[in-house]
C-alpha positions as a printed Julia matrix, in Angstrom:
180×3 Matrix{Float64}:
 -41.53  -28.94  22.3
 -38.72  -26.47  22.73
 -35.29  -27.64  21.66
 -32.42  -25.21  21.34
 -29.04  -26.37  20.09
 -27.09  -24.72  22.91
 -29.18  -26.33  25.66
 -28.06  -29.77  26.86
 -30.84  -30.12  29.41
 -32.14  -29.16  32.84
 -30.55  -30.38  36.06
 -32.05  -30.71  39.53
 -30.02  -30.96  42.74
 -31.07  -33.16  45.66
 -29.7   -33.59  49.17
 -30.11  -37.33  49.82
 -29.93  -40.57  47.83
 -33.55  -41.31  48.74
 -34.68  -38.01  47.2
 -32.66  -38.83  44.07
 -34.26  -42.28  43.72
 -37.76  -40.86  44.2
 -37.02  -38.13  41.65
 -35.72  -40.71  39.17
 -38.84  -42.85  39.59
 -41.18  -39.87  39.16
 -39.2   -38.67  36.15
 -39.6   -42.04  34.43
 -43.3   -42.15  35.38
 -43.75  -38.69  33.86
 -42.51  -40.03  30.52
 -38.97  -38.68  30.33
 -36.56  -41.18  28.78
 -33.27  -39.33  28.27
 -32.37  -38.91  31.93
 -29.09  -39.31  33.77
 -28.26  -39.18  37.46
 -25.03  -38.24  39.23
 -24.04  -39.18  42.78
 -20.82  -39.11  44.82
 -21.12  -42.85  45.53
 -23.07  -45.83  44.15
 -26.75  -45.56  45.07
 -28.6   -48.85  45.49
 -31.71  -48.96  43.31
 -30.85  -45.99  41.09
 -30.3   -48.1   37.97
 -33.69  -49.74  38.43
 -35.37  -46.36  39.03
 -33.9   -45.01  35.78
 -34.64  -48.27  33.9
 -31.08  -48.48  32.63
 -30.4   -51.38  30.31
 -27.86  -54.04  31.06
 -24.31  -53.47  29.91
 -22.91  -54.96  26.72
 -19.43  -55.27  28.29
 -19.84  -58.96  29.36
 -20.78  -59.97  25.81
 -17.89  -57.96  24.36
 -15.56  -59.64  26.88
 -16.82  -63.12  25.96
 -16.39  -62.46  22.24
 -12.9   -61.05  22.81
 -11.94  -64.1   24.88
 -13.25  -66.48  22.23
 -11.44  -64.59  19.49
  -8.21  -64.59  21.49
  -8.44  -68.31  22.3
  -9.3   -69.31  18.74
  -6.61  -67.0   17.38
  -3.97  -68.44  19.71
  -4.92  -72.04  18.91
  -5.2   -71.28  15.2
  -1.78  -69.64  15.07
  -0.15  -72.61  16.78
  -1.95  -75.12  14.57
  -1.03  -73.16  11.45
   2.64  -73.0   12.48
   2.95  -76.61  13.69
   0.78  -78.51  11.23
   0.58  -76.46   8.04
   3.49  -74.08   7.54
   6.35  -75.86   9.28
   5.4   -79.46  10.06
   8.04  -81.46  11.94
   7.63  -85.16  12.66
   9.32  -85.52  16.03
   9.2   -89.02  17.49
   6.01  -89.89  15.61
   3.9   -87.36  17.51
   0.9   -85.91  15.7
   1.33  -82.5   14.09
  -1.81  -81.22  15.85
  -0.68  -81.88  19.41
  -3.45  -79.95  21.12
  -2.26  -80.61  24.71
   0.9   -78.63  23.89
  -1.25  -75.77  22.6
  -3.29  -75.34  25.82
  -1.02  -72.86  27.71
  -0.79  -70.39  24.83
  -4.49  -70.8   24.0
  -5.41  -70.1   27.64
  -3.17  -67.02  27.82
  -4.49  -65.65  24.53
  -8.05  -66.17  25.79
  -7.29  -64.12  28.92
  -5.48  -61.45  26.89
  -8.31  -61.16  24.35
 -10.97  -61.01  27.07
  -9.17  -58.41  29.17
  -8.3   -56.14  26.24
 -11.81  -56.31  24.82
 -13.31  -55.64  28.27
 -11.24  -52.49  28.76
 -11.62  -51.21  25.2
 -15.31  -52.18  25.09
 -15.99  -50.36  28.37
 -14.23  -47.24  27.11
 -16.06  -47.32  23.77
 -19.5   -48.03  25.24
 -19.07  -45.24  27.81
 -17.84  -42.89  25.07
 -14.61  -42.31  26.93
 -12.32  -40.46  27.1
 -14.59  -37.45  27.28
 -12.55  -34.59  28.72
 -15.52  -32.24  28.92
 -19.21  -32.93  29.48
 -21.92  -30.24  29.38
 -22.92  -30.87  33.01
 -19.54  -29.44  34.05
 -20.87  -26.04  32.92
 -23.21  -25.95  35.94
 -21.26  -24.31  38.81
 -23.08  -26.29  41.53
 -22.17  -29.59  39.85
 -18.82  -29.51  41.67
 -20.76  -30.88  44.67
 -21.58  -34.07  42.75
 -18.32  -35.62  43.9
 -18.81  -34.75  47.58
 -22.29  -34.39  49.03
 -25.01  -33.68  46.46
 -27.09  -35.74  44.05
 -28.16  -34.57  40.6
 -30.61  -35.63  37.95
 -30.41  -34.22  34.43
 -33.18  -34.39  31.84
 -31.63  -33.97  28.42
 -32.98  -31.64  25.75
 -33.06  -34.46  23.2
 -35.94  -36.04  25.12
 -39.2   -35.94  23.15
 -41.08  -34.57  26.14
 -38.51  -31.86  26.93
 -39.69  -28.28  27.12
 -37.32  -25.95  28.96
 -39.82  -24.17  31.2
 -42.07  -27.18  31.82
 -39.14  -29.47  32.6
 -37.68  -26.93  35.03
 -41.08  -26.66  36.76
 -41.3   -30.44  36.89
 -37.94  -30.69  38.66
 -38.96  -27.91  41.07
 -42.07  -29.96  41.82
 -39.85  -32.84  42.85
 -38.44  -30.64  45.66
 -35.1   -30.07  43.98
 -32.88  -27.69  45.98
 -31.72  -25.98  42.8
 -32.75  -26.32  39.19
 -30.18  -25.28  36.6
 -30.17  -24.98  32.86
 -27.31  -26.97  31.37
 -25.73  -25.28  28.37
 -23.98  -27.25  25.67
 -21.28  -24.63  25.11
């Protein structure tokens, strides 16, 4: 296994989404696990071909919403029943129907903030520079080309063998991706 610190991986360029999906399937079948694909638009079936796991963002959003709702309700209960109790017309101190609007709004606020921050954190964003930007042909990834990159951290990665493997998948161009 060849692993050099300045090599991020090897990238293959394909002309159609179908070629990209087939390349992704064959890459997974060949035993590569640290693989990423780039396309100018969403490609149906690409996630399944790469065996990408489900996102943690929905769980993070749920937990943020629960924390926001419980925090909003708890703050109101603490203020109305514990810290500054006022007996107004014999109403109970814990008047939960009056707490519903703020609890609802805090639930929405907690869920939305945790969704945005969770998505940014899980995607490791902001990332102003990624090693694939070092490949000159990668500028076509936002217009008309499809790319698959096998990362050097993959256990099966060997620079020459991986490049030959991508050539065998009928890649238009195979490029070495430097980490510099």
